Coordinates of C-alpha atoms in Angstrom, one line a residue:
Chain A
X17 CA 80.0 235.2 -35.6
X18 CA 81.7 233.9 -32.7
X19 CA 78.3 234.0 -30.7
X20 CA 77.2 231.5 -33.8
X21 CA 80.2 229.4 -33.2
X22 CA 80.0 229.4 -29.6
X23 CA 76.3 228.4 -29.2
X24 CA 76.2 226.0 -31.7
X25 CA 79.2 224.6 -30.2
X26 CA 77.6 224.6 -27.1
X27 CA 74.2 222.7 -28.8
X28 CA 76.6 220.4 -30.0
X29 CA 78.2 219.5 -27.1
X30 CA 74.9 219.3 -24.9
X31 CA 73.8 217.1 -27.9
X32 CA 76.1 214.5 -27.8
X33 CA 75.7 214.6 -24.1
X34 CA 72.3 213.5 -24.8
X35 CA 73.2 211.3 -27.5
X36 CA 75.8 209.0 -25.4
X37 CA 75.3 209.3 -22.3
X38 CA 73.1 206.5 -21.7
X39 CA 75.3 204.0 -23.8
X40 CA 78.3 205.6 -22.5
X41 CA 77.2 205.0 -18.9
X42 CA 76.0 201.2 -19.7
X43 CA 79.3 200.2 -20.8
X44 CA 80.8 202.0 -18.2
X45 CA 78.8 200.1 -15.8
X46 CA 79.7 196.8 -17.4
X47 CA 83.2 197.8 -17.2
X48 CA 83.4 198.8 -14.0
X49 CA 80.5 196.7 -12.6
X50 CA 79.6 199.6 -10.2
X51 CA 76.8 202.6 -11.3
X52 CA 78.2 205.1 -9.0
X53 CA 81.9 204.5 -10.3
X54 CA 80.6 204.2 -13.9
X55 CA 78.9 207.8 -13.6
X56 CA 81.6 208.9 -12.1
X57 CA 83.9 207.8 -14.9
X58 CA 81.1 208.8 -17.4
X59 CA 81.3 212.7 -16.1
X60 CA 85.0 212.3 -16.1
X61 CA 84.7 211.3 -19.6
X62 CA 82.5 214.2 -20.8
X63 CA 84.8 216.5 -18.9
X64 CA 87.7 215.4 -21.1
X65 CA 86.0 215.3 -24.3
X66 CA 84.7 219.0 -23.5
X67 CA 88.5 220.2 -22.9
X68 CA 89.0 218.9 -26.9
X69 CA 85.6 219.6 -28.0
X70 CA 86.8 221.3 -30.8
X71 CA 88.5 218.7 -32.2
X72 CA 86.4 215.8 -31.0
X73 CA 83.7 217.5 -32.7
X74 CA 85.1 217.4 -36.0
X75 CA 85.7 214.0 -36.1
X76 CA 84.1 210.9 -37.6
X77 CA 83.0 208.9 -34.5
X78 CA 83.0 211.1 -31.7
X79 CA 81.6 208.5 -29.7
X80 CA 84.5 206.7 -30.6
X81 CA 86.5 208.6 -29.1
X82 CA 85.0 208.8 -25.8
X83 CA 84.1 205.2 -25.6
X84 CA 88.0 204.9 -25.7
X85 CA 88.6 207.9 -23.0
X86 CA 86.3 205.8 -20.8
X87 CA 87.6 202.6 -21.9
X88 CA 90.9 204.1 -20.3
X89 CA 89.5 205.6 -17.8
X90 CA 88.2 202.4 -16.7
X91 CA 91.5 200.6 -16.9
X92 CA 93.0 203.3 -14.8
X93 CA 91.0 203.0 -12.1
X94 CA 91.0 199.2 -12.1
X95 CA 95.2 199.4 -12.4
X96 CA 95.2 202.2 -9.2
X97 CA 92.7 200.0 -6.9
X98 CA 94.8 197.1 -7.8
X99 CA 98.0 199.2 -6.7
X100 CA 96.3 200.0 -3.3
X101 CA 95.4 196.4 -3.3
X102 CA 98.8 195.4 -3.4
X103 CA 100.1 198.2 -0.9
X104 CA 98.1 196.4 1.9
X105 CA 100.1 195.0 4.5
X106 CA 100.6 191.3 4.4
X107 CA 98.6 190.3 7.6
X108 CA 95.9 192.3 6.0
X109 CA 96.4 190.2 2.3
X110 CA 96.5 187.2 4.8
X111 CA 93.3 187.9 6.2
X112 CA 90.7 186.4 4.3
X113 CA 87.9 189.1 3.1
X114 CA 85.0 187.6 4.4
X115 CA 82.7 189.6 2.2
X116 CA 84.9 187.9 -0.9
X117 CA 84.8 185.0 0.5
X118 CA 81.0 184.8 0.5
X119 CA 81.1 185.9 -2.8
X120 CA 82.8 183.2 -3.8
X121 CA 80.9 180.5 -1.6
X122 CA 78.1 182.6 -3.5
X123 CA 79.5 182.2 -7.2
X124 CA 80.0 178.8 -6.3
X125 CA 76.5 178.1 -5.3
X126 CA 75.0 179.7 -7.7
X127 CA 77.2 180.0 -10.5
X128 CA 75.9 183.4 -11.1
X129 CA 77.5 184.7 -14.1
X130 CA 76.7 188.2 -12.8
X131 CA 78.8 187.3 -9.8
X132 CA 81.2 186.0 -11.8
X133 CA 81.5 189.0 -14.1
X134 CA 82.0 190.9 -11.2
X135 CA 85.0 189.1 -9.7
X136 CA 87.3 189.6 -12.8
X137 CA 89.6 191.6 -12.9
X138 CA 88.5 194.8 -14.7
X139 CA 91.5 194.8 -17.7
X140 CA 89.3 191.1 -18.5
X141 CA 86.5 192.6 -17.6
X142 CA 86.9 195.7 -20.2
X143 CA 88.2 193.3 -22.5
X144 CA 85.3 190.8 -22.3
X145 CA 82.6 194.2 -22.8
X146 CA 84.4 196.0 -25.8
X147 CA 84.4 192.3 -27.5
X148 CA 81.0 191.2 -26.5
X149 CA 78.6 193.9 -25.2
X150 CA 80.1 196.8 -28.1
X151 CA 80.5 194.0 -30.8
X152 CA 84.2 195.6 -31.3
X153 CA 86.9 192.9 -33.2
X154 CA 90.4 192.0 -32.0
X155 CA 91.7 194.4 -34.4
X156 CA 89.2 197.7 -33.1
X157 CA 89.6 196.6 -29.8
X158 CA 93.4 196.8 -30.1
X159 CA 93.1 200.3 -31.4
X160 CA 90.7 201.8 -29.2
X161 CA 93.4 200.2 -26.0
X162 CA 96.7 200.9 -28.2
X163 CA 97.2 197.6 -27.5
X164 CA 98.7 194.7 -29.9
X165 CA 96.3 192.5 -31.0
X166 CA 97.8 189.4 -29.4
X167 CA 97.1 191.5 -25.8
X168 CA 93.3 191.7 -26.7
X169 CA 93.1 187.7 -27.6
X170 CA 95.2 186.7 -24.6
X171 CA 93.5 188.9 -22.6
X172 CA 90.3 188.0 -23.5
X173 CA 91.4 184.2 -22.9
X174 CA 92.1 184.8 -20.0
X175 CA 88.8 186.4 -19.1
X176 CA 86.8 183.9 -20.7
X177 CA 88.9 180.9 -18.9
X178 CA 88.3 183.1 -15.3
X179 CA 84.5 183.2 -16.0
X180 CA 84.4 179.7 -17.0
X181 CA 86.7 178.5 -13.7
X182 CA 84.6 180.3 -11.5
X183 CA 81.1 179.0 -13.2
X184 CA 82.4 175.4 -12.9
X185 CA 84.8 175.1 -10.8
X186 CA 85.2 171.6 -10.5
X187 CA 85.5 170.9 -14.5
X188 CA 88.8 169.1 -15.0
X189 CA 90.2 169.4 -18.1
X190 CA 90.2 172.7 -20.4
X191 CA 91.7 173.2 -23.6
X192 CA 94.3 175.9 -23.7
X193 CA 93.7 178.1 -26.8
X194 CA 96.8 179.8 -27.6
X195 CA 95.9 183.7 -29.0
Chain B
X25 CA 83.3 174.2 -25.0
X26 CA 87.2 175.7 -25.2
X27 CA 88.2 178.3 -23.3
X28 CA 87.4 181.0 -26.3
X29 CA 83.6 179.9 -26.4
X30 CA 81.3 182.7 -24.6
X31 CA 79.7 181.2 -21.5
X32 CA 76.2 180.9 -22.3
X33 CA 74.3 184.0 -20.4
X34 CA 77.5 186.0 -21.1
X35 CA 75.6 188.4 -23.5
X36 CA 72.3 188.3 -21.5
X37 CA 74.2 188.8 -18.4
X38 CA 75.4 192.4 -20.1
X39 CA 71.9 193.3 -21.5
X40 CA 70.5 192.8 -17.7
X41 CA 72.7 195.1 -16.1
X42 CA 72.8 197.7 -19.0
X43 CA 68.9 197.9 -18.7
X44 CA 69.6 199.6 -15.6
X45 CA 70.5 202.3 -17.7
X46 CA 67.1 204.0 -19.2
X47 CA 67.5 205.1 -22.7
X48 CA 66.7 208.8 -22.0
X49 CA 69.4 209.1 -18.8
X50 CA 71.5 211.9 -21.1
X51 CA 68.2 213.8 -21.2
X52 CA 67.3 213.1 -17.8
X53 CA 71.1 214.3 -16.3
X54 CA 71.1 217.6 -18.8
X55 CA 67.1 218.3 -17.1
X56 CA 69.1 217.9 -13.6
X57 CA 71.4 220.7 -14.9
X58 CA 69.1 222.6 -16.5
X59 CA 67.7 222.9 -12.9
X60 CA 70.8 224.4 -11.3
X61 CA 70.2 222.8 -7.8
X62 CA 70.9 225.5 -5.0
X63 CA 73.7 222.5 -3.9
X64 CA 74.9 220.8 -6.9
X65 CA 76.8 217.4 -6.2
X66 CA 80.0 216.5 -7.6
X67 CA 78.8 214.9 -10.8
X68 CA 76.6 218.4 -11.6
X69 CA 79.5 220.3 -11.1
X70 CA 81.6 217.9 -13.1
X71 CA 79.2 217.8 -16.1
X72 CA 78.7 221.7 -16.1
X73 CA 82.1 222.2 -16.2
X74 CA 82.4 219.8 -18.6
X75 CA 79.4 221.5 -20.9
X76 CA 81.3 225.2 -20.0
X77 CA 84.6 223.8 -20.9
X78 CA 83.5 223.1 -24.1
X79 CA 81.4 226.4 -24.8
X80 CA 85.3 228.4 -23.6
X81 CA 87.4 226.6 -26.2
X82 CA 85.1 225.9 -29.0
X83 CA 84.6 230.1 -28.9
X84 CA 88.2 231.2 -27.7
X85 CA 90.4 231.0 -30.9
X86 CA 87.8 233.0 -33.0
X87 CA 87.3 235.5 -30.0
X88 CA 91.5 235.6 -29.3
X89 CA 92.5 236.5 -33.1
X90 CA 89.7 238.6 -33.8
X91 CA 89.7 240.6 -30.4
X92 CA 85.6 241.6 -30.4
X93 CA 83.9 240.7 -27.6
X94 CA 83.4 237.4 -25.6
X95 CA 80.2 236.0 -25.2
X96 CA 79.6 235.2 -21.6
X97 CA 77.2 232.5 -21.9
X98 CA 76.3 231.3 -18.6
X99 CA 75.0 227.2 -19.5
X100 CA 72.6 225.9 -17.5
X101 CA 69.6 227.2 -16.2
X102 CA 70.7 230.7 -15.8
X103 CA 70.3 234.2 -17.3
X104 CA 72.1 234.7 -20.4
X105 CA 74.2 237.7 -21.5
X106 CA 74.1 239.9 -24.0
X107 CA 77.2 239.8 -25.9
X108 CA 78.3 243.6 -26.7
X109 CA 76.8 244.9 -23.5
X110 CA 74.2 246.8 -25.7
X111 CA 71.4 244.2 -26.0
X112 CA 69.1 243.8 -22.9
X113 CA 69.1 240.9 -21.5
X114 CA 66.9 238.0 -21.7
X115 CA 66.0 234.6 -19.9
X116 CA 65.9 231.4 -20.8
X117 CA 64.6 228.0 -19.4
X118 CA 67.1 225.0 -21.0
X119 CA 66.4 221.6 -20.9
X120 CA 68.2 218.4 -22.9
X121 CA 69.6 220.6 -25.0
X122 CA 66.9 222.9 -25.9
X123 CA 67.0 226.7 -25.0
X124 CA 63.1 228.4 -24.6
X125 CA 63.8 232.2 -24.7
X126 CA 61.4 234.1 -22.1
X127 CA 59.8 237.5 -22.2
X128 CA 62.1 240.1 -20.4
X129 CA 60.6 240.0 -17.0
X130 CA 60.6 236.1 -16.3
X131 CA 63.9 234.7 -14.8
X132 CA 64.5 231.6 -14.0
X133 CA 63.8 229.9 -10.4
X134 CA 64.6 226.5 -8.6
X135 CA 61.0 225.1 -8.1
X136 CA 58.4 224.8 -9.6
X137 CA 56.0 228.1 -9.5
X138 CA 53.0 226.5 -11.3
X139 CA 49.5 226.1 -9.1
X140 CA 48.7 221.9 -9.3
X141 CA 46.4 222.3 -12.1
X142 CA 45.6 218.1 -11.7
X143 CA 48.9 217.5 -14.5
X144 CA 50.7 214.7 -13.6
X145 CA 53.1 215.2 -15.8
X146 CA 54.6 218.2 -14.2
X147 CA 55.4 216.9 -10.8
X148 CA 56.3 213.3 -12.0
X149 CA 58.6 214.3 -14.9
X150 CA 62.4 214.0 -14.0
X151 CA 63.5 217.6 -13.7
X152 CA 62.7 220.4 -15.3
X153 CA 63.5 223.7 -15.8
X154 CA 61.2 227.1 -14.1
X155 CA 60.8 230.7 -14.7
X156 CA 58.4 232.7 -13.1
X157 CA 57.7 237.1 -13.2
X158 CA 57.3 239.4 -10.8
X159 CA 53.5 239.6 -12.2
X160 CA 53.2 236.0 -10.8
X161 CA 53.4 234.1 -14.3
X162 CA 55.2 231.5 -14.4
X163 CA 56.5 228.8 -16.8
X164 CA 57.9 225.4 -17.0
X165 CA 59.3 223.0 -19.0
X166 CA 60.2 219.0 -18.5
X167 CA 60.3 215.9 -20.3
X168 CA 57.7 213.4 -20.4
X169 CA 57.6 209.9 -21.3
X170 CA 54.5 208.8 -23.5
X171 CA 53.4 207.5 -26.9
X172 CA 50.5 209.6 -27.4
X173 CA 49.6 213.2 -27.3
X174 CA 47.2 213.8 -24.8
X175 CA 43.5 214.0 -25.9
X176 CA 41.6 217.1 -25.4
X177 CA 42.4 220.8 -26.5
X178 CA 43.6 221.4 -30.2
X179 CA 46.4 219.5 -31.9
X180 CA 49.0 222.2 -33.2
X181 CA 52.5 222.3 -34.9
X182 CA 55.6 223.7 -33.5
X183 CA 58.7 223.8 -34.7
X184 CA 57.3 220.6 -37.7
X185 CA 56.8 218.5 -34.5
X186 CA 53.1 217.2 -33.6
X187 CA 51.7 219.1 -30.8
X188 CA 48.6 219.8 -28.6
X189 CA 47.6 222.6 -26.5
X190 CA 45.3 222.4 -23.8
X191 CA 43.7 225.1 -21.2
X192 CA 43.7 224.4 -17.7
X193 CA 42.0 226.3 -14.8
X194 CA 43.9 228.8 -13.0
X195 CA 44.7 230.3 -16.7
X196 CA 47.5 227.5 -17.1
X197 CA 48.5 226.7 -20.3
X198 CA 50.3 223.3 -21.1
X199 CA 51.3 222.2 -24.5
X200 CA 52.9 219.0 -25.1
X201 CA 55.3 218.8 -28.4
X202 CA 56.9 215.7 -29.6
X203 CA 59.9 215.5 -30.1
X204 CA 61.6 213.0 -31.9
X205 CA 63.2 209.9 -30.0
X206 CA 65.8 208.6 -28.0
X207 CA 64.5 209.1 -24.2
X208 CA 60.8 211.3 -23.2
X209 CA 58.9 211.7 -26.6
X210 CA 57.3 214.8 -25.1
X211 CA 58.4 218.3 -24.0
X212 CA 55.4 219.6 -22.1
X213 CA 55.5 223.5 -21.3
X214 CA 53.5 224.9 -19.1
X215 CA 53.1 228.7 -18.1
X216 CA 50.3 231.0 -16.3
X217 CA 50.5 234.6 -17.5
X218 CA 51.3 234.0 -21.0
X219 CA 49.0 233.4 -23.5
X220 CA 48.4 230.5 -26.0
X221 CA 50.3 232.0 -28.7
X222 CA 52.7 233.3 -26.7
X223 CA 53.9 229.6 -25.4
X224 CA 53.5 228.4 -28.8
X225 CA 56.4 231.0 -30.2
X226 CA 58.3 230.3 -27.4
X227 CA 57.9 226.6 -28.1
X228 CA 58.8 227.0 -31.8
X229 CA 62.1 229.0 -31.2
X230 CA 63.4 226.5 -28.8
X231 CA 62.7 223.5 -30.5
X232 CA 64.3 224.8 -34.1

C-alpha cells in the first residue's frame, strides 16, 4: 500500500508539474520581468509545494496555492534587491546608472509599455499581473497577498499612475482616484 | 482616462511576453529530468529535489506508523527498486510524467543509442529519455509536437489513445501515441531489439 500511495503521489506531483509549470513560469515572468529569475522562482516554488505535497494535494486549487507561494516569492525578492539597493553607498545612489538612464531616455522615446512595465517597482508590478494578466479581484488579490483590500487598490493606483507617468510624461493634470 | 483606467497595450503587453513561455514548457523541463544529465544545473537539481521531496513525505507517515518497508524510488531517469528486496529489479524510461517499464536487461543511458533511421523526430524533440541492453537494443522515448499521426505503417491503440506503428530499417521500431493535450500531442517510442508487440505493451502500461 504505501508503494500505491507513494507512486501515485509521485504521478501526482510530476503531474501538476506538467500542469502549471508553463502558466506558473508566465506569470512569474510578468512579475519579475526577468526569465531566468522567473524559473528560478518557478523551481523555488515547486520545491516548496513538494515539502507540503501532501497537503497541497488535497486541496481545492492547488495551483492556487502555488501561484501565491510564487506571488511571495516574487515580492521577496523584489523587497531584498530593493534592500541592497538601498545599502549602496551614497556616491554610488548619486551616480546616475547610465544603463537606467537610457532606459528611461528609451521609455521616453518610445513610450514602450514593455519598458515601462519593466521599470516598476515589482510590489506594482505583481499587483498590476494578479489583477490584469490572472484576472484576480481586489478581494482574491488581497487573499492570495494577506493583504487588506485597500493595499491591493492603492497599490494598484499607484502602479497604474507609474505606467501612465512614464508613458506620457509630459501630461499635466491627472485625476487622483482615492482606493 | 483617470489614473485607475488600464493603459491601452497593458494586456497585450502581458500576452507578448507570456508567449515566450510555450505551452508544453512543464513537459519539456520534466523530459530534461527524465534525462538525468551527467552535470545537472541548479534548476535540475532544484526540481528533482523538489519532485523527491514530495515522493519522501507523501509516503513517510504510512511507512513510519506501519513500520514495513520503504520504497526507494529513485525519480528520474534512473533504475527503480524493488521494494521488499525480493522482486528483481527492473528499468524504466520516464518522461512528463509517464513511467515505460523495460525488459530486465535494458537500463537506462544518457544519449541516445538509436542508429539515424531518417526520423526527425528523434533528434529534434526536446529531451528524451534512453535505454539500451547489452544485446545492443535500444529504446527511446520523447515528445513530439504535431497534429497528425504520421502516414504510413498501421494505425493501432494503446492505452485508448490513437496510435501508429511504423517499421524502419535497421529493425527500428517507432510508434507514435497521442496523447491528449496541453504541450507535444505525441509520445513517439522508438526501440531496436524489441519487437512490435513488445513496444506496444510497453506503450500501454506507461501511458495507463
Amino acid at each position: 500500500m504505501e508503494w500505491f500511495n507513494r507512486a501515485a503521489a509521485k504521478r501526482e506531483f510530476e503531474a501538476f508539474v506538467l500542469e502549471c509549470t508553463a502558466p506558473l513560469l508566465r506569470t512569474g515572468y510578468l512579475m519579475t520581468w526577468d526569465r531566468q529569475l522567473a524559473e528560478d522562482l518557478v523551481q523555488e516554488t515547486f520545491v516548496r509545494v513538494a515539502r507540503r505535497w501532501p497537503r497541497v494535494r488535497g486541496m481545492q486549487h492547488p495551483a492556487a496555492y502555488a501561484r501565491r507561494v510564487l506571488a511571495n516569492l516574487a515580492l521577496d525578492h523584489g523587497s531584498r534587491t530593493r534592500r541592497r539597493r538601498d545599502e549602496l553607498s551614497e556616491e554610488i545612489i548619486q551616480t546616475p546608472d547610465p544603463a537606467a538612464e537610457g532606459q528611461l531616455r528609451r521609455v521616453e522615446g518610445r513610450r514602450d509599455i514593455s519598458a515601462a512595465l519593466a521599470g516598476l517597482p515589482p510590489r506594482q508590478r505583481v499587483m498590476l499581473v494578479l489583477r490584469f494578466w490572472e484576472d484576480l479581484s481586489v478581494a482574491e488579490t488581497a487573499v492570495l497577498l494577506r493583504c487588506s483590500e485597500g493595499t491591493v487598490k492603492s497599490t494598484t493606483s499607484r502602479g497604474l499612475a507609474a505606467l501612465r507617468a512614464q508613458l506620457n510624461p509630459h501630461e499635466e493634470s491627472l485625476e487622483e482616484v482615492s482606493p | 482616462m483617470t489614473m485607475t483606467e488600464i493603459p491601452p497595450g497593458l494586456r497585450d503587453a502581458f500576452g507578448d511576453r507570456a508567449a515566450e513561455i510555450p505551452d508544453d514548457y512543464g513537459a519539456v523541463m520534466l523530459a530534461r529530468v527524465g534525462r538525468q544529465p551527467r552535470t545537472p544545473g541548479p534548476r535540475v537539481l532544484a526540481l528533482s529535489a523538489a519532485a523527491l521531496l514530495a515522493v519522501a513525505l507523501a509516503g513517510s507517515a504510512l511507512a513510519l506508523s506501519r513500520r514495513q518497508p520503504v520504497v526507494n524510488y529513485p525519480l528520474l531517469g534512473s533504475t527503480a527498486v524493488a521494494a521488499s528486496g525480493s522482486a528483481p529489479a527492473t528499468s524504466d524510461l520516464r518522461l512528463a510524467g509517464y513511467r515505460f517499464a523495460l525488459p530486465a536487461e535494458f537500463v537506462p543511458v544518457a544519449d541516445n543509442c538509436l542508429p539515424d533511421v531518417g526520423e526527425p523526430d528523434i533528434p529534434m524533440a526536446p529531451g528524451g529519455a534512453f535505454a539500451s541492453s547489452p544485446a545492443g537494443g535500444c529504446v527511446s522515448a520523447v515528445l513530439v509536437r504535431g497534429s497528425a499521426l504520421p502516414a504510413g505503417g498501421r494505425e493501432v491503440t494503446v492505452s485508448g489513445h490513437p496510435a501508429r506503428i511504423l517499421d524502419r530499417p535497421g529493425g527500428v521500431v517507432l510508434l507514435y501515441v497521442s496523447v491528449p493535450a496541453p504541450g507535444p500531442r505525441f509520445v513517439l517510442l522508438a526501440a531496436r531489439g524489441l519487437t512490435a508487440g513488445q513496444l506496444i505493451a510497453i506503450a500501454d502500461a506507461g501511458l495507463r
